[in-house]
Coordinates of C-alpha atoms in Angstrom, one line a residue:
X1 CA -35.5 0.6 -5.8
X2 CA -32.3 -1.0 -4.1
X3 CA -30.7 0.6 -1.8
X4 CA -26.7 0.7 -3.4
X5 CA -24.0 -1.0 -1.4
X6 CA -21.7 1.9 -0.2
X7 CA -18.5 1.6 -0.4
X8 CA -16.5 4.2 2.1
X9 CA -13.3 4.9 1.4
X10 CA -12.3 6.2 -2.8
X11 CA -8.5 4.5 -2.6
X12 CA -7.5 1.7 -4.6
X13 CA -9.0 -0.7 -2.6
X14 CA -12.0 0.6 -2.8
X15 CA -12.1 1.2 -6.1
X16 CA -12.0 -2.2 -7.7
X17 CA -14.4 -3.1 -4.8
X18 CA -16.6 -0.6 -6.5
X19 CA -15.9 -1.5 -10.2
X20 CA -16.3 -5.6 -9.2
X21 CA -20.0 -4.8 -8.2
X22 CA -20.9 -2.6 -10.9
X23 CA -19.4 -4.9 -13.6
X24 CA -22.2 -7.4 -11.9
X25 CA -24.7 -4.5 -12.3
X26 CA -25.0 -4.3 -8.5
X27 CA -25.8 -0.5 -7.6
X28 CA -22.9 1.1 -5.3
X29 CA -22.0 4.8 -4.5
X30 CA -18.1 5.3 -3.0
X31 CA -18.7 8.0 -0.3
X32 CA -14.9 10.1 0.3
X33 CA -14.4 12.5 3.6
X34 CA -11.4 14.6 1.3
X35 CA -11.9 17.0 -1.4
X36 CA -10.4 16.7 -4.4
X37 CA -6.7 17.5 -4.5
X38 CA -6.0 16.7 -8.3
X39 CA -6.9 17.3 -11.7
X40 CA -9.6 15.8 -13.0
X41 CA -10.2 14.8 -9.2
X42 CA -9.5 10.7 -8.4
X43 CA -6.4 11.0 -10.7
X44 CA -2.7 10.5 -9.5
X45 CA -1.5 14.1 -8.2
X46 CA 1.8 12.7 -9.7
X47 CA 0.7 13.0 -13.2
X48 CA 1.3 16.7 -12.7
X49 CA 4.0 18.0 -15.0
X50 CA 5.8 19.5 -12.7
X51 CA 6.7 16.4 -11.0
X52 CA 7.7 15.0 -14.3
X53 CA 10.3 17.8 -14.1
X54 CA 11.5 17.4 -10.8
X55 CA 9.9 14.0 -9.2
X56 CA 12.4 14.8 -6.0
X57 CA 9.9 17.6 -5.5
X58 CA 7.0 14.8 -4.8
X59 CA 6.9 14.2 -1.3
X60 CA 7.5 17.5 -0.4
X61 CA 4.5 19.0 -2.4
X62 CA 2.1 16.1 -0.7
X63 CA 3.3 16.4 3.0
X64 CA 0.5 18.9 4.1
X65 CA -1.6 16.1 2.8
X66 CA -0.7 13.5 5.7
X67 CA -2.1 13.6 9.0
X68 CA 0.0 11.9 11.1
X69 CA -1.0 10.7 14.4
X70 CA 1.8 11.5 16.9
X71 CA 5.0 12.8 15.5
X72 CA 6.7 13.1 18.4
X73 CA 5.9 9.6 20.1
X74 CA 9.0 7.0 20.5
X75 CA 9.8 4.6 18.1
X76 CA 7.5 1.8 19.9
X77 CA 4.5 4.6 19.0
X78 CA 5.1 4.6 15.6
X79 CA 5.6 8.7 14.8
X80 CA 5.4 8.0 11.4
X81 CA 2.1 6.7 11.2
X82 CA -0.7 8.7 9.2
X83 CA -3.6 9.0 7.3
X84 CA -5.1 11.3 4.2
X85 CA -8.2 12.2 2.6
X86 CA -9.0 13.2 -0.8
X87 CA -11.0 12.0 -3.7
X88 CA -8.9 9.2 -4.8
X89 CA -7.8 8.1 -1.3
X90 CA -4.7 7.2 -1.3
X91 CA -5.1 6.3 -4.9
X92 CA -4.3 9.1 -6.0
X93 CA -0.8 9.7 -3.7
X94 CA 0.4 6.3 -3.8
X95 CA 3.4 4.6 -5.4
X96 CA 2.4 2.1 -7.5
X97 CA 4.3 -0.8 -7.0
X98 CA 2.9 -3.5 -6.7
X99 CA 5.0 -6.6 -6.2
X100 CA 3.3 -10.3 -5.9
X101 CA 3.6 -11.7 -2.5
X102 CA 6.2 -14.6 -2.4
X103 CA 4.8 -18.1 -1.9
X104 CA 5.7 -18.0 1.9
X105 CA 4.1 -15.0 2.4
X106 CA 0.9 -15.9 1.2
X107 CA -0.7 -17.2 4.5
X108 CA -2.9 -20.5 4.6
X109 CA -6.4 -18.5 4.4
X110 CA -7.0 -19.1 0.5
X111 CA -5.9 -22.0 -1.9
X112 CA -2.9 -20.7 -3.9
X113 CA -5.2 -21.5 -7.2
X114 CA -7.3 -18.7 -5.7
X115 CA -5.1 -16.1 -4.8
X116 CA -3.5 -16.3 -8.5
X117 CA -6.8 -16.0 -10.0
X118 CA -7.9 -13.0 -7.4
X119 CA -4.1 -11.3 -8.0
X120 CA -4.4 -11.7 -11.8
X121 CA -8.0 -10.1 -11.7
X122 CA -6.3 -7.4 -8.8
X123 CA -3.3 -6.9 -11.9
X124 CA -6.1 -5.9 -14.8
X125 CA -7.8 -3.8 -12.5
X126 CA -4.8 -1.6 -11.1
X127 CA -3.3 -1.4 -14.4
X128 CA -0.3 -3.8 -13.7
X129 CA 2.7 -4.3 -15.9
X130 CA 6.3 -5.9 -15.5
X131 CA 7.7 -4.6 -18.3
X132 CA 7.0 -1.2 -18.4
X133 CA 10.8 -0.1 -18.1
X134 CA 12.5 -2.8 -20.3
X135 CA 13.6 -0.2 -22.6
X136 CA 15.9 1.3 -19.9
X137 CA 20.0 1.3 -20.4
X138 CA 20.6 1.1 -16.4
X139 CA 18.0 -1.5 -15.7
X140 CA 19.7 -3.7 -17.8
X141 CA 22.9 -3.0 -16.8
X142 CA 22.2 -3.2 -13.3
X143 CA 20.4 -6.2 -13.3
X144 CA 23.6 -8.0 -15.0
X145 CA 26.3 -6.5 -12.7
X146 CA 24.1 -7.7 -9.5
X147 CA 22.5 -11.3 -10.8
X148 CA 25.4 -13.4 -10.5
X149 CA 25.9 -11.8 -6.7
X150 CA 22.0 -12.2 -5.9
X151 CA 22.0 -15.9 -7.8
X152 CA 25.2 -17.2 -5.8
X153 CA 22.8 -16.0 -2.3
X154 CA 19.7 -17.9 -3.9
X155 CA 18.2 -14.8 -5.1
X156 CA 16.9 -12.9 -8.0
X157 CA 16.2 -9.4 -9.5
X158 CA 13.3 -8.5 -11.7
X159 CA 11.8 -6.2 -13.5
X160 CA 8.9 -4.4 -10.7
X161 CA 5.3 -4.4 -11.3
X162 CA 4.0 -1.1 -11.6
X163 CA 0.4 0.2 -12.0
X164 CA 1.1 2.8 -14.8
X165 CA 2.2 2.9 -18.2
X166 CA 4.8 4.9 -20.0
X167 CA 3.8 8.2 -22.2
X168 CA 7.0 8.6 -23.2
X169 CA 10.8 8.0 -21.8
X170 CA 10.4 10.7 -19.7
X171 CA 6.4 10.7 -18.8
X172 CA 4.9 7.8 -16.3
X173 CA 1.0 7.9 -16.0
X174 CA 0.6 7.2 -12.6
X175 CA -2.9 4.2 -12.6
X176 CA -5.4 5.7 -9.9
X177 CA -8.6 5.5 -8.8
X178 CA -10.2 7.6 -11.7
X179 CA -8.6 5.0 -13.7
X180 CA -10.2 1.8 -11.9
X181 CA -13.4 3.4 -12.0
X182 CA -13.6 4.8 -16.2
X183 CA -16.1 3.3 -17.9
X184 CA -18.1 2.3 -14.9
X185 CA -20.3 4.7 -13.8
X186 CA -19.7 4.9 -10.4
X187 CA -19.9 8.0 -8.9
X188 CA -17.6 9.1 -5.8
X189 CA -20.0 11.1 -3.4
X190 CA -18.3 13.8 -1.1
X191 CA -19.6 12.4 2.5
X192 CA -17.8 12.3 5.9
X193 CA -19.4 9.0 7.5
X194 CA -20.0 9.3 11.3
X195 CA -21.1 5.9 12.3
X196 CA -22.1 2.6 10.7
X197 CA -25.2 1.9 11.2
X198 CA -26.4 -1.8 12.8
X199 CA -29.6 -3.3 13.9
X200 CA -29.3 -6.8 14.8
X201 CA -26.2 -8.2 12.9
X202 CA -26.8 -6.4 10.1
X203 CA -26.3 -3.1 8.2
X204 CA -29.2 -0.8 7.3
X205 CA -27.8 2.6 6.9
X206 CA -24.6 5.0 7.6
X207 CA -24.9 8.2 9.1
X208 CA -23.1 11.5 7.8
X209 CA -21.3 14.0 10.2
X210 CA -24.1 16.3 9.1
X211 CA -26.6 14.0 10.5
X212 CA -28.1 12.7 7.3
X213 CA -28.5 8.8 7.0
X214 CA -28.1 6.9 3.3
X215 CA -29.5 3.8 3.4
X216 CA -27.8 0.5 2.2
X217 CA -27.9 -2.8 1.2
X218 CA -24.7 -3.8 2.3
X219 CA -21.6 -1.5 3.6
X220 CA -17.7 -1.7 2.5
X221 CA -15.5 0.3 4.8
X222 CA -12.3 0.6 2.5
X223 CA -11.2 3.6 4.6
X224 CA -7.5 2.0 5.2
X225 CA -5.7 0.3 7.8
X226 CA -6.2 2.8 10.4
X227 CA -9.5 4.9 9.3
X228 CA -11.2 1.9 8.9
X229 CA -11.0 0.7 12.4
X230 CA -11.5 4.0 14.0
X231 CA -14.9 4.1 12.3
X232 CA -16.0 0.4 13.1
X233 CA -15.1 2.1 17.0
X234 CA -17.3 5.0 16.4
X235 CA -19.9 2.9 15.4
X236 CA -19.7 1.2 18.5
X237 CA -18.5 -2.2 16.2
X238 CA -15.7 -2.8 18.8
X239 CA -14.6 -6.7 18.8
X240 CA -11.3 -7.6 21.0
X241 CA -9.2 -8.6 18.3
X242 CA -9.5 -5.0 16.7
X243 CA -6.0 -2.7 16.3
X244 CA -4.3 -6.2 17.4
X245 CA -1.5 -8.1 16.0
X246 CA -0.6 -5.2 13.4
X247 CA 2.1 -5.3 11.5
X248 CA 4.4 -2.6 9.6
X249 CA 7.4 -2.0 7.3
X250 CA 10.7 0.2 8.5
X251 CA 11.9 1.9 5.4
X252 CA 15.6 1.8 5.2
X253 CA 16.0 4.2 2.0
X254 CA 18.8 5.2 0.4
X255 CA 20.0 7.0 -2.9
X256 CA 23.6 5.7 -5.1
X257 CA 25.7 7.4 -7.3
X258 CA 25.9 4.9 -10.3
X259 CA 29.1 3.6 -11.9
X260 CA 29.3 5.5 -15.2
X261 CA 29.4 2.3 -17.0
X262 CA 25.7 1.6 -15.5
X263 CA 24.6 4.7 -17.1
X264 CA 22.2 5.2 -19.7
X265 CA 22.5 8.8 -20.9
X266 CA 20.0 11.8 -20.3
X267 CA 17.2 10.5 -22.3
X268 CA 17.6 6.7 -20.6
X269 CA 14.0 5.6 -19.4
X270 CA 14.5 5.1 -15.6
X271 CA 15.2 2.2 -14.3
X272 CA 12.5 0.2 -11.7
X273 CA 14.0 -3.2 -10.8
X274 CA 13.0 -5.8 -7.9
X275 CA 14.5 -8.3 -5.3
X276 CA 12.2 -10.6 -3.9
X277 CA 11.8 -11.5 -0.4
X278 CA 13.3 -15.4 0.5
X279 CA 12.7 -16.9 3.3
X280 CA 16.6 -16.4 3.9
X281 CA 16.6 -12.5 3.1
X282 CA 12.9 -11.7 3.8
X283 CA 12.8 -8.6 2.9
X284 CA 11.9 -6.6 0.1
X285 CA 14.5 -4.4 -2.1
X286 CA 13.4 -2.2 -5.2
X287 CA 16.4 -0.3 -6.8
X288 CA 14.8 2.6 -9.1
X289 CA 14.8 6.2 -10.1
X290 CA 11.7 7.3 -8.1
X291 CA 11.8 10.0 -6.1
X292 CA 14.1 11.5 -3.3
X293 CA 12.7 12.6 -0.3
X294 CA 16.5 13.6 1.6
X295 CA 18.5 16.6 0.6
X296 CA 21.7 16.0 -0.3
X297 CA 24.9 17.3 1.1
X298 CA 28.0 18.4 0.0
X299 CA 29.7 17.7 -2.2
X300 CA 27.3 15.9 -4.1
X301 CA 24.5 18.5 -4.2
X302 CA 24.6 18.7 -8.2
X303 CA 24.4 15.0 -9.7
X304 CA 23.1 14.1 -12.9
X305 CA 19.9 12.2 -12.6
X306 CA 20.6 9.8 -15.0
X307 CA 23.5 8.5 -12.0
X308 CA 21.0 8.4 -9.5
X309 CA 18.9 5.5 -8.2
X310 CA 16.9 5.0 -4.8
X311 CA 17.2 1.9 -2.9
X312 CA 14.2 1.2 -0.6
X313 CA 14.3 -2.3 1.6
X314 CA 10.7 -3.1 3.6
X315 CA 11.2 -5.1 6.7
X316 CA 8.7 -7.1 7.8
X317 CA 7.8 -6.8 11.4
X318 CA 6.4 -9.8 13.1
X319 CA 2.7 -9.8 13.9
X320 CA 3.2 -10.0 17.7
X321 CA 0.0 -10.3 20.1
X322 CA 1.1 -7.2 21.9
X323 CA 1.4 -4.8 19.0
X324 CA -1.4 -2.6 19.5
X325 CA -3.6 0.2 17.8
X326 CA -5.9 1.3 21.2
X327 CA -8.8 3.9 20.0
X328 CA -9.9 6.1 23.1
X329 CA -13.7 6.4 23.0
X330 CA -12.7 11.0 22.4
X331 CA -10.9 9.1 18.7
X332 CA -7.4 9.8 20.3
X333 CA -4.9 6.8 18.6
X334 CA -1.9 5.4 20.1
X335 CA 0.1 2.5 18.8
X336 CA 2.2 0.3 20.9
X337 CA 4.4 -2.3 18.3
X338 CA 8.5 -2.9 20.0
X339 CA 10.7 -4.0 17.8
X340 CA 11.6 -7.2 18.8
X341 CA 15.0 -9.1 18.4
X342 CA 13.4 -11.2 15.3
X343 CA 12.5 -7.5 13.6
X344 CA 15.7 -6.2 14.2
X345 CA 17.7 -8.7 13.4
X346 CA 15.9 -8.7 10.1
X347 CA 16.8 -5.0 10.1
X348 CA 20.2 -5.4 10.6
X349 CA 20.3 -8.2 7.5
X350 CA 18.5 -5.4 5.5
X351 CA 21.2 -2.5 6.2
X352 CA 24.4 -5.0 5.0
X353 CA 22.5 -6.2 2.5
X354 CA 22.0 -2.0 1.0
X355 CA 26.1 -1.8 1.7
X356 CA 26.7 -5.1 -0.5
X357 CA 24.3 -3.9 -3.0
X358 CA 25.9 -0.8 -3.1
X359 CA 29.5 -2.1 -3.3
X360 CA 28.4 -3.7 -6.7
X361 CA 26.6 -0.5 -8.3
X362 CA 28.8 2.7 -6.9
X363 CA 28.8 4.5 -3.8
X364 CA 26.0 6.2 -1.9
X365 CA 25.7 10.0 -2.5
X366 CA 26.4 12.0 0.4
X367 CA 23.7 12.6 2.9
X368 CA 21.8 9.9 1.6
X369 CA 23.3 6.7 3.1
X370 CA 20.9 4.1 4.4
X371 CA 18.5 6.0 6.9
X372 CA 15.6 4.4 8.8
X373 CA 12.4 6.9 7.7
X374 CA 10.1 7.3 10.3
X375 CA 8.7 4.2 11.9
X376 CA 5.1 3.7 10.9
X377 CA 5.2 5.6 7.6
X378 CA 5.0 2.4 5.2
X379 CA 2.4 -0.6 5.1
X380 CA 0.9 -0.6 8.3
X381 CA -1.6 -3.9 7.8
X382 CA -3.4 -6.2 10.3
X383 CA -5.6 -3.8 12.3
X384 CA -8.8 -5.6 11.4
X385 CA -7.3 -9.0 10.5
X386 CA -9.2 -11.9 8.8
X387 CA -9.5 -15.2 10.2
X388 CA -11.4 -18.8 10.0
X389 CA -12.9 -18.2 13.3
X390 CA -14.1 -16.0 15.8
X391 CA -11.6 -17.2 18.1
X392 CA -10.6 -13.5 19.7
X393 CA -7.7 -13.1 17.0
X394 CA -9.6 -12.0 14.3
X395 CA -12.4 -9.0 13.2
X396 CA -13.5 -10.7 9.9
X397 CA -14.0 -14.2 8.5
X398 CA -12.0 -15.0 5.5
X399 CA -14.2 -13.4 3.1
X400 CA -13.7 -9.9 5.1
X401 CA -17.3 -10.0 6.7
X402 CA -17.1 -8.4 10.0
X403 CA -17.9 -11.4 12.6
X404 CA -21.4 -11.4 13.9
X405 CA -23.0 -9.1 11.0
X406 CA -24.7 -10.3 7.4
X407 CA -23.6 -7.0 5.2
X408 CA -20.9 -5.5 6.9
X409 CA -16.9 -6.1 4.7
X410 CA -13.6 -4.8 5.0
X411 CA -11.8 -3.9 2.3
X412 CA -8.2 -2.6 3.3
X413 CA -5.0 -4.0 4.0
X414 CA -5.6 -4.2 7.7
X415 CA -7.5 -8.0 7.2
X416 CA -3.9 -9.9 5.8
X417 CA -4.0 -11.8 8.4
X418 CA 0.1 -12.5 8.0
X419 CA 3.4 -10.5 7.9
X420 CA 4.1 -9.3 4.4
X421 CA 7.4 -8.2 2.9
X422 CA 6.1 -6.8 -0.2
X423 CA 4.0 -4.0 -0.8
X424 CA 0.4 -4.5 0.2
X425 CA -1.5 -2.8 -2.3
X426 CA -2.0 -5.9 -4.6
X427 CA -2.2 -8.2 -2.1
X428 CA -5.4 -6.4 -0.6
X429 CA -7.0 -5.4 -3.7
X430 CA -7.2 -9.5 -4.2
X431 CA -8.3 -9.9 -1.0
X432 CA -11.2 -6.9 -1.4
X433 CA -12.0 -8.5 -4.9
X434 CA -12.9 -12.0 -3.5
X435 CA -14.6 -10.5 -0.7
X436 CA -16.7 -8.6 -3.1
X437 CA -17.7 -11.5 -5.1
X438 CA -18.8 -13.0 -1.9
X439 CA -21.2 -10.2 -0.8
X440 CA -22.6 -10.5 -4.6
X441 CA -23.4 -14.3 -4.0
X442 CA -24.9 -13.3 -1.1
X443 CA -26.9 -10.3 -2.3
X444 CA -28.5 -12.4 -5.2
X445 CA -29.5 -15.4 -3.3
X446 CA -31.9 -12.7 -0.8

């Protein structure tokens, strides 16, 4: 019998890597460190009742479920950066916007005829829809008080992509991985992977921390921008261009007290809108009712939700040489990525623009003016990035094979090669699904 491919790592990403094979009839198993932290385990933890009740409960309910690296380190060491583990990977914690990356920000690695086919395939298989919040009172009326202000700057506002539906006006169903995975068959197997293993370019097996070894056909480590890395180190896969030239997003969040003529009522569906990065204001705004992470102060502790909406802005941050990920040989992580002037002066654009935006809509509510959350905590892509050649700048070729090995792909945000401003999660669930049709070529031609 053939050894499955194994697929580490149960997130997203991973996911429709799995589901692309088996839909080929390819045999793979997803092998997940964390135990299951939701019910029925791989599904969204928001899909909880409770946190239809109060969503501003979210974040706080999920924090013992980060792991962050360094806390205390200074901005330049990235404090907020972390990782998780759970059936579902981050699947089942995540957001679920997923935005389209802007023609600019696409990066000259695949033909844009390509990348729409691979991010049409990535929208089916996350469960992606635009209009899922048409319905709502203050999307529509937000999006005509701020259109002619965003047209006049060469801009626009959406409606944003979401994977999820709506149950009802009041009930989202969060899309995660025991979505992307119904129907087929795959199995997620509970396995904490110590090492890769490699004899002469290419895979034959991974070894568990238990000491056990699962042999393979081919390996997918979909373990996440930082995870993955740290396990190609462990497996003594260590090229130079690995943890360099990462990029992040700064969150500047916010939270607005609405204009009662924006307001919907009680029962309004809530709103989820989006302003695209342009190459003149590259970076990305979504203006929804979410959830709150920030207490409020006085004297605006007791709001009613429906006169409420978030404003998050992603920065881009430039995809320096010198921005670093260094893995100690004992697994200790440290991050070195400045801000440069170029970042912060996109920063700076990103802070007036929330005060303009604001001006038009209401007022901020107090304690929740724009605040910078913890550098690190959002997007952190290009620690394993793909490239044309192994010229030093790159871990994988374009297809996400890791240079110098036959069976060996990455499947995480950490190969876009190029500074996004838009949530990743789409973009690299493209990215994973072409590279998975790549190792199927090259598994039937053996």
């Amino acid at each position: 019998m053939t050894s499955p491919v194994m697929v580490i790592g149960s997130g997203p990403i991973g996911a429709v890597v799995a589901r692309r094979l088996a839909e080929d009839g390819c045999p793979v198993t997803i092998l997940e460190a964390g135990p299951p932290i939701s019910d029925p385990p791989g599904h969204h933890v928001r899909n909880q009742d409770r946190f239809h009740r109060d969503p501003d409960s979210y974040f706080e309910a999920i924090a013992s479920r980060l792991r962050y690296f360094d806390e205390a380190a200074p901005a330049r060491g990235l404090p907020g950066a972390s990782v998780s583990a759970a059936v579902g990977g981050q699947g089942v914690l995540w957001t679920n916007n997923c935005p389209r990356p802007a023609l600019f920000e696409r990066g000259e690695l695949v033909a844009a005829g390509e990348w729409d086919h691979y991010l049409d395939v990535a929208q089916r298989y996350l469960g992606v829809a635009a209009d899922t919040f048409a319905g709502s009172v203050r999307q529509q009326r937000i999006s005509h008080r701020l259109r002619p202000l965003l047209v006049a700057a060469g801009r626009e506002i959406r409606e944003q992509p979401m994977a999820g539906h709506l149950v009802d006006p009041a009930t989202i169903h969060y899309v995660a991985t025991g979505d992307i995975l119904a129907g087929t068959g795959v199995r997620i197997e509970h396995a904490a992977v110590r090492r890769v293993i490699v004899d002469r370019g290419r895979v034959s097996a991974v070894e568990l921390d238990d000491g056990t070894t699962l042999d393979a056909s081919a390996v997918v480590v979909a373990a996440g921008a930082l995870d993955t890395p740290i396990l190609l180190h462990r497996s003594g896969i260590r090229p130079q261009a690995m943890g360099k030239r990462l990029t992040y997003h700064p969150v500047l969040y916010s939270q607005l007290v609405l204009d009662r003529q924006l307001c919907g009522g009680a029962d309004d569906v809530p709103p989820r809108l989006w302003i695209p990065p342009t190459p003149a204001a590259p970076w990305n705004t979504m203006i929804l009712r979410d959830t709150n992470p920030v207490p409020p102060s006085p004297p605006d502790i007791d709001i009613p939700s429906d006169r409420l909406v978030e404003m998050q802005s992603f920065c881009p941050v430039d995809n320096h040489p010198e921005n670093t990920m260094t893995i100690g040989d004992d697994g200790t992580v440290r991050f070195d990525v400045p801000l440069r002037e170029a970042d912060q002066v996109r920063m700076a654009a990103a802070l007036a623009d929330q005060n303009t935006l604001a001006g038009a809509l209401g007022r901020f509510r107090s304690g929740l003016e724009p605040q910078w959350m913890a550098l690190g905590f959002a997007h952190v892509m290009g620690t394993c990035r793909m490239g044309r050649s192994d010229d030093g700048t790159c871990v994988t070729d374009e297809f996400g094979r890791v240079w110098n090995t036959d069976n060996l792909y990455l499947a995480t945000v950490g190969v876009i090669p190029n500074s996004l401003a838009v949530n990743p999660t789409l973009a690299g669930a493209a990215l994973a699904i072409r590279s998975a049709d790549r190792l199927l070529a090259q598994q039937n031609s053996y």
